């Protein structure tokens, strides 16, 4: 619940979506229940893609359902586009000359792609830290103010905060977008296999990322992965920095007091596009 509330409230606030006219307390917007409602609407939209990963075709029924959900999800965007300040995304879109239709499309993308993936990574990274015992390495690193030495390029290193390293490692091991579909732009040979222009390929991001080794919070940056969990090139995740900040904030909240945690109960989410927990309860050990 914490993860869903956090990412839901962050997305509403960053976009600059105003409270609906019928909201009982506009001053308190967005409340936790508002964030959970927006998160749930995004989940419903994402669920339409279940079972369609191998095809770009959506049935007329799926399209109609998707349009209804998008209309519900973005109903506050027109007001936000007109009134939000330039420090918020809707206002920034207006200032840059993007029309309402373009802005609505971008907002719907961010409200779906930027919520479920982050919430999944928050819950699963927390569970990984506890299950593997790596929380003790994290706690020791926090107490000592340790950093992880990363090799940026040959002969050049930098120190990375231990929590930032744990966030990176959590994203590597969870890879919320575990499979990514892409189209082949030009004929190319990969590992002895010829891929033809126009063909569709599925990239098993989780397999590529997890191949590096087991979960360790002090693992230095693995250059070969290129942080593939955020995509690459023109498809690089627009919310990468936000996702890292959200996960980092939760880990600091959970572990800054130096007390280890235990899992009280958990339940895996079923029939979802993004693997995660429908319920994860932790307590002090």
PDB file of C-alpha atoms in Angstrom:
ATOM      1  CA  UNK A   1       0.000   0.000   0.000  1.00  0.00           C
ATOM      2  CA  UNK A   2       2.819   2.407   0.860  1.00  0.00           C
ATOM      3  CA  UNK A   3       4.368   1.939  -2.582  1.00  0.00           C
ATOM      4  CA  UNK A   4       1.053   2.463  -4.379  1.00  0.00           C
ATOM      5  CA  UNK A   5       0.244   5.582  -2.390  1.00  0.00           C
ATOM      6  CA  UNK A   6       3.709   7.056  -2.911  1.00  0.00           C
ATOM      7  CA  UNK A   7       3.875   6.603  -6.678  1.00  0.00           C
ATOM      8  CA  UNK A   8       0.226   7.604  -7.131  1.00  0.00           C
ATOM      9  CA  UNK A   9       0.625  10.840  -5.194  1.00  0.00           C
ATOM     10  CA  UNK A  10       3.937  11.634  -6.859  1.00  0.00           C
ATOM     11  CA  UNK A  11       2.486  11.208 -10.332  1.00  0.00           C
ATOM     12  CA  UNK A  12      -0.595  13.346  -9.627  1.00  0.00           C
ATOM     13  CA  UNK A  13       1.524  16.095  -8.062  1.00  0.00           C
ATOM     14  CA  UNK A  14       4.290  16.101 -10.674  1.00  0.00           C
ATOM     15  CA  UNK A  15       1.838  16.197 -13.542  1.00  0.00           C
ATOM     16  CA  UNK A  16      -0.162  18.970 -11.915  1.00  0.00           C
ATOM     17  CA  UNK A  17      -3.547  17.248 -12.184  1.00  0.00           C
ATOM     18  CA  UNK A  18      -6.043  19.370 -10.187  1.00  0.00           C
ATOM     19  CA  UNK A  19      -8.674  18.009  -7.824  1.00  0.00           C
ATOM     20  CA  UNK A  20     -12.020  17.211  -9.490  1.00  0.00           C
ATOM     21  CA  UNK A  21     -14.878  19.629  -8.820  1.00  0.00           C
ATOM     22  CA  UNK A  22     -16.692  17.093  -6.647  1.00  0.00           C
ATOM     23  CA  UNK A  23     -13.667  16.397  -4.419  1.00  0.00           C
ATOM     24  CA  UNK A  24     -14.625  16.764  -0.724  1.00  0.00           C
ATOM     25  CA  UNK A  25     -11.360  18.460   0.274  1.00  0.00           C
ATOM     26  CA  UNK A  26      -9.483  20.092  -2.636  1.00  0.00           C
ATOM     27  CA  UNK A  27      -6.912  21.567  -0.241  1.00  0.00           C
ATOM     28  CA  UNK A  28      -5.828  18.053   0.789  1.00  0.00           C
ATOM     29  CA  UNK A  29      -5.618  16.807  -2.825  1.00  0.00           C
ATOM     30  CA  UNK A  30      -4.232  14.300  -3.517  1.00  0.00           C
ATOM     31  CA  UNK A  31      -5.137  12.163  -0.498  1.00  0.00           C
ATOM     32  CA  UNK A  32      -3.986   8.578  -0.081  1.00  0.00           C
ATOM     33  CA  UNK A  33      -7.298   7.254  -1.390  1.00  0.00           C
ATOM     34  CA  UNK A  34      -7.021   9.530  -4.447  1.00  0.00           C
ATOM     35  CA  UNK A  35      -3.585   8.109  -5.181  1.00  0.00           C
ATOM     36  CA  UNK A  36      -4.830   4.534  -4.760  1.00  0.00           C
ATOM     37  CA  UNK A  37      -7.758   5.218  -7.087  1.00  0.00           C
ATOM     38  CA  UNK A  38      -5.470   6.630  -9.786  1.00  0.00           C
ATOM     39  CA  UNK A  39      -3.085   3.701  -9.337  1.00  0.00           C
ATOM     40  CA  UNK A  40      -5.933   1.198  -9.678  1.00  0.00           C
ATOM     41  CA  UNK A  41      -7.180   2.880 -12.845  1.00  0.00           C
ATOM     42  CA  UNK A  42      -3.708   2.641 -14.351  1.00  0.00           C
ATOM     43  CA  UNK A  43      -3.576  -1.056 -13.433  1.00  0.00           C
ATOM     44  CA  UNK A  44      -6.861  -1.648 -15.240  1.00  0.00           C
ATOM     45  CA  UNK A  45      -5.496  -0.013 -18.377  1.00  0.00           C
ATOM     46  CA  UNK A  46      -2.255  -1.999 -18.242  1.00  0.00           C
ATOM     47  CA  UNK A  47      -4.171  -5.249 -17.791  1.00  0.00           C
ATOM     48  CA  UNK A  48      -5.617  -4.882 -21.300  1.00  0.00           C
ATOM     49  CA  UNK A  49      -2.174  -5.791 -22.620  1.00  0.00           C
ATOM     50  CA  UNK A  50      -2.229  -9.179 -20.873  1.00  0.00           C
ATOM     51  CA  UNK A  51      -2.148 -11.927 -23.463  1.00  0.00           C
ATOM     52  CA  UNK A  52      -1.289  -9.533 -26.302  1.00  0.00           C
ATOM     53  CA  UNK A  53       2.510  -9.441 -25.885  1.00  0.00           C
ATOM     54  CA  UNK A  54       3.050 -11.441 -29.073  1.00  0.00           C
ATOM     55  CA  UNK A  55       0.884  -9.192 -31.225  1.00  0.00           C
ATOM     56  CA  UNK A  56       0.336  -5.512 -31.938  1.00  0.00           C
ATOM     57  CA  UNK A  57      -3.350  -6.143 -32.614  1.00  0.00           C
ATOM     58  CA  UNK A  58      -6.080  -5.161 -30.162  1.00  0.00           C
ATOM     59  CA  UNK A  59      -9.683  -6.181 -30.638  1.00  0.00           C
ATOM     60  CA  UNK A  60     -12.337  -3.467 -31.042  1.00  0.00           C
ATOM     61  CA  UNK A  61     -13.604  -4.423 -27.583  1.00  0.00           C
ATOM     62  CA  UNK A  62     -10.145  -3.904 -26.068  1.00  0.00           C
ATOM     63  CA  UNK A  63      -9.786  -0.544 -27.803  1.00  0.00           C
ATOM     64  CA  UNK A  64     -13.199   0.602 -26.556  1.00  0.00           C
ATOM     65  CA  UNK A  65     -12.408  -0.469 -23.005  1.00  0.00           C
ATOM     66  CA  UNK A  66      -9.024   1.225 -23.180  1.00  0.00           C
ATOM     67  CA  UNK A  67     -10.550   4.504 -24.361  1.00  0.00           C
ATOM     68  CA  UNK A  68     -13.004   4.486 -21.461  1.00  0.00           C
ATOM     69  CA  UNK A  69     -10.239   3.882 -18.929  1.00  0.00           C
ATOM     70  CA  UNK A  70      -7.967   6.551 -20.464  1.00  0.00           C
ATOM     71  CA  UNK A  71     -10.827   9.057 -20.324  1.00  0.00           C
ATOM     72  CA  UNK A  72     -11.291   8.269 -16.633  1.00  0.00           C
ATOM     73  CA  UNK A  73      -7.557   8.372 -15.936  1.00  0.00           C
ATOM     74  CA  UNK A  74      -6.943  11.702 -17.670  1.00  0.00           C
ATOM     75  CA  UNK A  75     -10.142  13.593 -16.985  1.00  0.00           C
ATOM     76  CA  UNK A  76      -8.250  16.193 -14.951  1.00  0.00           C
ATOM     77  CA  UNK A  77      -5.604  16.742 -17.640  1.00  0.00           C
ATOM     78  CA  UNK A  78      -7.441  19.492 -19.601  1.00  0.00           C
ATOM     79  CA  UNK A  79      -7.745  21.691 -16.492  1.00  0.00           C
ATOM     80  CA  UNK A  80      -4.173  20.923 -15.506  1.00  0.00           C
ATOM     81  CA  UNK A  81      -2.911  21.718 -18.993  1.00  0.00           C
ATOM     82  CA  UNK A  82      -4.576  25.142 -18.778  1.00  0.00           C
ATOM     83  CA  UNK A  83      -3.670  26.028 -15.174  1.00  0.00           C
ATOM     84  CA  UNK A  84      -0.573  24.095 -14.035  1.00  0.00           C
ATOM     85  CA  UNK A  85       2.617  26.051 -13.517  1.00  0.00           C
ATOM     86  CA  UNK A  86       5.725  25.490 -15.647  1.00  0.00           C
ATOM     87  CA  UNK A  87       7.321  23.536 -12.779  1.00  0.00           C
ATOM     88  CA  UNK A  88       4.706  20.797 -13.296  1.00  0.00           C
ATOM     89  CA  UNK A  89       4.663  18.483 -16.304  1.00  0.00           C
ATOM     90  CA  UNK A  90       1.292  19.533 -17.704  1.00  0.00           C
ATOM     91  CA  UNK A  91       2.261  23.182 -17.455  1.00  0.00           C
ATOM     92  CA  UNK A  92       5.656  22.467 -18.976  1.00  0.00           C
ATOM     93  CA  UNK A  93       3.978  20.728 -21.924  1.00  0.00           C
ATOM     94  CA  UNK A  94       1.792  23.795 -22.474  1.00  0.00           C
ATOM     95  CA  UNK A  95       4.788  26.128 -22.262  1.00  0.00           C
ATOM     96  CA  UNK A  96       6.663  24.013 -24.817  1.00  0.00           C
ATOM     97  CA  UNK A  97       3.795  24.286 -27.282  1.00  0.00           C
ATOM     98  CA  UNK A  98       2.364  20.780 -26.949  1.00  0.00           C
ATOM     99  CA  UNK A  99      -1.354  20.649 -27.619  1.00  0.00           C
ATOM    100  CA  UNK A 100      -3.935  19.118 -25.320  1.00  0.00           C
ATOM    101  CA  UNK A 101      -4.163  15.881 -27.314  1.00  0.00           C
ATOM    102  CA  UNK A 102      -0.398  15.331 -27.226  1.00  0.00           C
ATOM    103  CA  UNK A 103      -0.240  16.223 -23.540  1.00  0.00           C
ATOM    104  CA  UNK A 104      -3.100  13.870 -22.694  1.00  0.00           C
ATOM    105  CA  UNK A 105      -1.330  11.034 -24.476  1.00  0.00           C
ATOM    106  CA  UNK A 106       1.908  11.721 -22.609  1.00  0.00           C
ATOM    107  CA  UNK A 107       0.077  11.974 -19.287  1.00  0.00           C
ATOM    108  CA  UNK A 108      -1.707   8.656 -19.784  1.00  0.00           C
ATOM    109  CA  UNK A 109       1.602   7.000 -20.673  1.00  0.00           C
ATOM    110  CA  UNK A 110       3.325   8.344 -17.567  1.00  0.00           C
ATOM    111  CA  UNK A 111       0.407   7.486 -15.279  1.00  0.00           C
ATOM    112  CA  UNK A 112       0.527   3.861 -16.396  1.00  0.00           C
ATOM    113  CA  UNK A 113       4.221   3.240 -17.071  1.00  0.00           C
ATOM    114  CA  UNK A 114       5.390   5.290 -14.099  1.00  0.00           C
ATOM    115  CA  UNK A 115       3.248   3.765 -11.369  1.00  0.00           C
ATOM    116  CA  UNK A 116       2.956  -0.013 -11.510  1.00  0.00           C
ATOM    117  CA  UNK A 117       6.634  -0.536 -12.376  1.00  0.00           C
ATOM    118  CA  UNK A 118       7.904   1.648  -9.525  1.00  0.00           C
ATOM    119  CA  UNK A 119       5.517   0.147  -6.973  1.00  0.00           C
ATOM    120  CA  UNK A 120       6.572  -3.341  -8.048  1.00  0.00           C
ATOM    121  CA  UNK A 121      10.269  -2.504  -7.657  1.00  0.00           C
ATOM    122  CA  UNK A 122       9.726  -0.954  -4.217  1.00  0.00           C
ATOM    123  CA  UNK A 123       7.969  -4.007  -2.797  1.00  0.00           C
ATOM    124  CA  UNK A 124      10.173  -6.615  -4.426  1.00  0.00           C
ATOM    125  CA  UNK A 125      13.429  -4.834  -3.550  1.00  0.00           C
ATOM    126  CA  UNK A 126      12.332  -4.599   0.083  1.00  0.00           C
ATOM    127  CA  UNK A 127      11.512  -8.316   0.139  1.00  0.00           C
ATOM    128  CA  UNK A 128      14.819  -9.166  -1.550  1.00  0.00           C
ATOM    129  CA  UNK A 129      16.789  -7.258   1.062  1.00  0.00           C
ATOM    130  CA  UNK A 130      15.082  -9.232   3.823  1.00  0.00           C
ATOM    131  CA  UNK A 131      14.975 -12.653   2.144  1.00  0.00           C
ATOM    132  CA  UNK A 132      18.637 -12.646   1.105  1.00  0.00           C
ATOM    133  CA  UNK A 133      19.971 -11.112   4.304  1.00  0.00           C
ATOM    134  CA  UNK A 134      21.446  -8.251   2.287  1.00  0.00           C
ATOM    135  CA  UNK A 135      19.601  -5.819   4.549  1.00  0.00           C
ATOM    136  CA  UNK A 136      22.397  -6.398   7.085  1.00  0.00           C
ATOM    137  CA  UNK A 137      25.031  -5.353   4.542  1.00  0.00           C
ATOM    138  CA  UNK A 138      22.914  -2.284   3.745  1.00  0.00           C
ATOM    139  CA  UNK A 139      22.473  -1.421   7.433  1.00  0.00           C
ATOM    140  CA  UNK A 140      26.206  -1.776   8.063  1.00  0.00           C
ATOM    141  CA  UNK A 141      26.978   0.389   5.046  1.00  0.00           C
ATOM    142  CA  UNK A 142      24.559   3.076   6.188  1.00  0.00           C
ATOM    143  CA  UNK A 143      26.053   3.093   9.684  1.00  0.00           C
ATOM    144  CA  UNK A 144      29.587   3.419   8.315  1.00  0.00           C
ATOM    145  CA  UNK A 145      28.713   5.883   5.560  1.00  0.00           C
ATOM    146  CA  UNK A 146      30.115   3.490   2.979  1.00  0.00           C
ATOM    147  CA  UNK A 147      29.995   3.952  -0.771  1.00  0.00           C
ATOM    148  CA  UNK A 148      30.306   1.464  -3.623  1.00  0.00           C
ATOM    149  CA  UNK A 149      33.210   2.042  -6.013  1.00  0.00           C
ATOM    150  CA  UNK A 150      31.916   2.107  -9.578  1.00  0.00           C
ATOM    151  CA  UNK A 151      34.081   2.053 -12.696  1.00  0.00           C
ATOM    152  CA  UNK A 152      32.628   4.692 -15.001  1.00  0.00           C
ATOM    153  CA  UNK A 153      35.157   4.071 -17.785  1.00  0.00           C
ATOM    154  CA  UNK A 154      38.600   2.577 -18.013  1.00  0.00           C
ATOM    155  CA  UNK A 155      40.683   4.047 -15.212  1.00  0.00           C
ATOM    156  CA  UNK A 156      37.888   6.304 -13.917  1.00  0.00           C
ATOM    157  CA  UNK A 157      35.952   5.416 -10.759  1.00  0.00           C
ATOM    158  CA  UNK A 158      33.389   7.111  -8.574  1.00  0.00           C
ATOM    159  CA  UNK A 159      31.786   6.412  -5.219  1.00  0.00           C
ATOM    160  CA  UNK A 160      28.072   5.588  -5.202  1.00  0.00           C
ATOM    161  CA  UNK A 161      25.914   5.918  -2.093  1.00  0.00           C
ATOM    162  CA  UNK A 162      25.110   2.484  -0.624  1.00  0.00           C
ATOM    163  CA  UNK A 163      21.345   3.080  -0.876  1.00  0.00           C
ATOM    164  CA  UNK A 164      21.644   4.179  -4.505  1.00  0.00           C
ATOM    165  CA  UNK A 165      23.639   1.011  -5.181  1.00  0.00           C
ATOM    166  CA  UNK A 166      20.930  -1.057  -3.466  1.00  0.00           C
ATOM    167  CA  UNK A 167      18.280   0.630  -5.614  1.00  0.00           C
ATOM    168  CA  UNK A 168      20.243  -0.149  -8.769  1.00  0.00           C
ATOM    169  CA  UNK A 169      20.757  -3.753  -7.704  1.00  0.00           C
ATOM    170  CA  UNK A 170      17.090  -4.100  -6.787  1.00  0.00           C
ATOM    171  CA  UNK A 171      16.065  -2.872 -10.224  1.00  0.00           C
ATOM    172  CA  UNK A 172      18.522  -5.271 -11.832  1.00  0.00           C
ATOM    173  CA  UNK A 173      17.130  -8.269  -9.989  1.00  0.00           C
ATOM    174  CA  UNK A 174      13.443  -7.356 -10.249  1.00  0.00           C
ATOM    175  CA  UNK A 175      13.432  -5.868 -13.777  1.00  0.00           C
ATOM    176  CA  UNK A 176       9.762  -4.756 -13.497  1.00  0.00           C
ATOM    177  CA  UNK A 177       9.426  -4.715 -17.303  1.00  0.00           C
ATOM    178  CA  UNK A 178      10.693  -8.289 -17.523  1.00  0.00           C
ATOM    179  CA  UNK A 179       9.953  -8.611 -21.248  1.00  0.00           C
ATOM    180  CA  UNK A 180      10.174  -5.798 -23.815  1.00  0.00           C
ATOM    181  CA  UNK A 181       8.846  -6.010 -27.358  1.00  0.00           C
ATOM    182  CA  UNK A 182      10.722  -4.319 -30.185  1.00  0.00           C
ATOM    183  CA  UNK A 183      10.576  -4.166 -33.976  1.00  0.00           C
ATOM    184  CA  UNK A 184      13.633  -4.923 -36.099  1.00  0.00           C
ATOM    185  CA  UNK A 185      14.582  -1.752 -38.001  1.00  0.00           C
ATOM    186  CA  UNK A 186      17.097  -3.340 -40.403  1.00  0.00           C
ATOM    187  CA  UNK A 187      18.497  -6.766 -41.194  1.00  0.00           C
ATOM    188  CA  UNK A 188      21.042  -7.757 -38.554  1.00  0.00           C
ATOM    189  CA  UNK A 189      22.778 -10.865 -37.262  1.00  0.00           C
ATOM    190  CA  UNK A 190      22.761 -11.500 -33.507  1.00  0.00           C
ATOM    191  CA  UNK A 191      24.506 -14.547 -32.016  1.00  0.00           C
ATOM    192  CA  UNK A 192      24.395 -16.341 -35.356  1.00  0.00           C
ATOM    193  CA  UNK A 193      20.713 -15.642 -35.940  1.00  0.00           C
ATOM    194  CA  UNK A 194      19.578 -13.360 -38.773  1.00  0.00           C
ATOM    195  CA  UNK A 195      16.818 -10.939 -37.851  1.00  0.00           C
ATOM    196  CA  UNK A 196      14.932  -9.357 -40.736  1.00  0.00           C
ATOM    197  CA  UNK A 197      13.623  -5.810 -40.933  1.00  0.00           C
ATOM    198  CA  UNK A 198      10.005  -5.670 -39.838  1.00  0.00           C
ATOM    199  CA  UNK A 199      10.171  -8.748 -37.613  1.00  0.00           C
ATOM    200  CA  UNK A 200       9.090  -8.489 -33.999  1.00  0.00           C
ATOM    201  CA  UNK A 201      11.410  -9.621 -31.220  1.00  0.00           C
ATOM    202  CA  UNK A 202      10.924 -10.052 -27.502  1.00  0.00           C
ATOM    203  CA  UNK A 203      13.813  -8.989 -25.275  1.00  0.00           C
ATOM    204  CA  UNK A 204      14.011 -11.022 -22.060  1.00  0.00           C
ATOM    205  CA  UNK A 205      15.302  -8.196 -19.888  1.00  0.00           C
ATOM    206  CA  UNK A 206      15.019 -10.105 -16.618  1.00  0.00           C
ATOM    207  CA  UNK A 207      17.118 -12.971 -17.988  1.00  0.00           C
ATOM    208  CA  UNK A 208      19.776 -10.581 -19.300  1.00  0.00           C
ATOM    209  CA  UNK A 209      19.941  -8.575 -16.082  1.00  0.00           C
ATOM    210  CA  UNK A 210      19.858 -11.467 -13.598  1.00  0.00           C
ATOM    211  CA  UNK A 211      22.560 -13.379 -15.490  1.00  0.00           C
ATOM    212  CA  UNK A 212      25.161 -11.136 -13.846  1.00  0.00           C
ATOM    213  CA  UNK A 213      24.826 -12.908 -10.491  1.00  0.00           C
ATOM    214  CA  UNK A 214      22.932 -12.961  -7.190  1.00  0.00           C
ATOM    215  CA  UNK A 215      21.557  -9.928  -5.391  1.00  0.00           C
ATOM    216  CA  UNK A 216      24.240  -7.927  -3.558  1.00  0.00           C
ATOM    217  CA  UNK A 217      23.770  -4.342  -2.423  1.00  0.00           C
ATOM    218  CA  UNK A 218      27.495  -3.639  -2.745  1.00  0.00           C
ATOM    219  CA  UNK A 219      27.761  -4.844  -6.338  1.00  0.00           C
ATOM    220  CA  UNK A 220      29.592  -2.261  -8.486  1.00  0.00           C
ATOM    221  CA  UNK A 221      27.922  -0.979 -11.628  1.00  0.00           C
ATOM    222  CA  UNK A 222      27.855  -3.655 -14.321  1.00  0.00           C
ATOM    223  CA  UNK A 223      28.593  -1.794 -17.549  1.00  0.00           C
ATOM    224  CA  UNK A 224      27.462  -4.704 -19.736  1.00  0.00           C
ATOM    225  CA  UNK A 225      23.845  -4.394 -18.575  1.00  0.00           C
ATOM    226  CA  UNK A 226      23.690  -0.639 -19.348  1.00  0.00           C
ATOM    227  CA  UNK A 227      20.794  -0.488 -16.839  1.00  0.00           C
ATOM    228  CA  UNK A 228      18.627  -2.297 -19.378  1.00  0.00           C
ATOM    229  CA  UNK A 229      15.736  -2.332 -16.901  1.00  0.00           C
ATOM    230  CA  UNK A 230      15.088   1.250 -18.012  1.00  0.00           C
ATOM    231  CA  UNK A 231      15.240   0.420 -21.720  1.00  0.00           C
ATOM    232  CA  UNK A 232      17.752   2.021 -24.058  1.00  0.00           C
ATOM    233  CA  UNK A 233      18.186   4.648 -26.757  1.00  0.00           C
ATOM    234  CA  UNK A 234      15.037   6.471 -27.800  1.00  0.00           C
ATOM    235  CA  UNK A 235      13.056   4.067 -25.608  1.00  0.00           C
ATOM    236  CA  UNK A 236      14.931   4.958 -22.407  1.00  0.00           C
ATOM    237  CA  UNK A 237      12.438   5.359 -19.553  1.00  0.00           C
ATOM    238  CA  UNK A 238      11.397   9.007 -19.127  1.00  0.00           C
ATOM    239  CA  UNK A 239      10.854   8.447 -15.416  1.00  0.00           C
ATOM    240  CA  UNK A 240      14.136   6.677 -14.609  1.00  0.00           C
ATOM    241  CA  UNK A 241      15.356   9.373 -12.208  1.00  0.00           C
ATOM    242  CA  UNK A 242      11.948   9.573 -10.517  1.00  0.00           C
ATOM    243  CA  UNK A 243      11.768   5.801 -10.061  1.00  0.00           C
ATOM    244  CA  UNK A 244      15.213   5.723  -8.469  1.00  0.00           C
ATOM    245  CA  UNK A 245      14.270   8.590  -6.153  1.00  0.00           C
ATOM    246  CA  UNK A 246      11.019   6.896  -5.083  1.00  0.00           C
ATOM    247  CA  UNK A 247      12.698   3.574  -4.290  1.00  0.00           C
ATOM    248  CA  UNK A 248      15.552   5.344  -2.504  1.00  0.00           C
ATOM    249  CA  UNK A 249      13.115   7.343  -0.358  1.00  0.00           C
ATOM    250  CA  UNK A 250      11.328   4.178   0.764  1.00  0.00           C
ATOM    251  CA  UNK A 251      14.580   2.345   1.564  1.00  0.00           C
ATOM    252  CA  UNK A 252      15.796   5.296   3.635  1.00  0.00           C
ATOM    253  CA  UNK A 253      12.460   5.349   5.473  1.00  0.00           C
ATOM    254  CA  UNK A 254      12.658   1.628   6.220  1.00  0.00           C
ATOM    255  CA  UNK A 255      16.341   1.268   7.093  1.00  0.00           C
ATOM    256  CA  UNK A 256      17.767   4.610   8.252  1.00  0.00           C
ATOM    257  CA  UNK A 257      17.030   3.801  11.908  1.00  0.00           C
ATOM    258  CA  UNK A 258      19.402   0.834  11.719  1.00  0.00           C
ATOM    259  CA  UNK A 259      16.855  -1.830  12.690  1.00  0.00           C
ATOM    260  CA  UNK A 260      16.504  -4.960  10.509  1.00  0.00           C
ATOM    261  CA  UNK A 261      13.096  -5.997   9.209  1.00  0.00           C
ATOM    262  CA  UNK A 262      11.197  -9.252   8.792  1.00  0.00           C
ATOM    263  CA  UNK A 263       8.398 -10.232   6.447  1.00  0.00           C
ATOM    264  CA  UNK A 264       5.140 -10.727   8.353  1.00  0.00           C
ATOM    265  CA  UNK A 265       3.044 -11.779   5.374  1.00  0.00           C
ATOM    266  CA  UNK A 266       2.992 -11.498   1.615  1.00  0.00           C
ATOM    267  CA  UNK A 267       0.846 -12.370  -1.355  1.00  0.00           C
ATOM    268  CA  UNK A 268       1.997 -12.383  -4.961  1.00  0.00           C
ATOM    269  CA  UNK A 269      -0.129 -10.483  -7.459  1.00  0.00           C
ATOM    270  CA  UNK A 270      -1.831 -12.738 -10.004  1.00  0.00           C
ATOM    271  CA  UNK A 271      -2.828 -12.067 -13.607  1.00  0.00           C
ATOM    272  CA  UNK A 272      -0.869  -8.823 -13.801  1.00  0.00           C
ATOM    273  CA  UNK A 273       1.381  -7.349 -16.472  1.00  0.00           C
ATOM    274  CA  UNK A 274       4.088  -6.297 -13.998  1.00  0.00           C
ATOM    275  CA  UNK A 275       5.178  -8.952 -11.452  1.00  0.00           C
ATOM    276  CA  UNK A 276       4.822  -7.805  -7.872  1.00  0.00           C
ATOM    277  CA  UNK A 277       3.080  -8.235  -4.551  1.00  0.00           C
ATOM    278  CA  UNK A 278      -0.588  -7.522  -4.024  1.00  0.00           C
ATOM    279  CA  UNK A 279       0.269  -7.446  -0.309  1.00  0.00           C
ATOM    280  CA  UNK A 280       3.564  -7.234   1.548  1.00  0.00           C
ATOM    281  CA  UNK A 281       3.674  -6.573   5.292  1.00  0.00           C
ATOM    282  CA  UNK A 282       7.003  -6.041   7.051  1.00  0.00           C
ATOM    283  CA  UNK A 283       7.861  -5.293  10.670  1.00  0.00           C
ATOM    284  CA  UNK A 284      10.921  -4.745  12.809  1.00  0.00           C
ATOM    285  CA  UNK A 285      12.752  -7.997  13.449  1.00  0.00           C
TER     286      UNK A 285
END
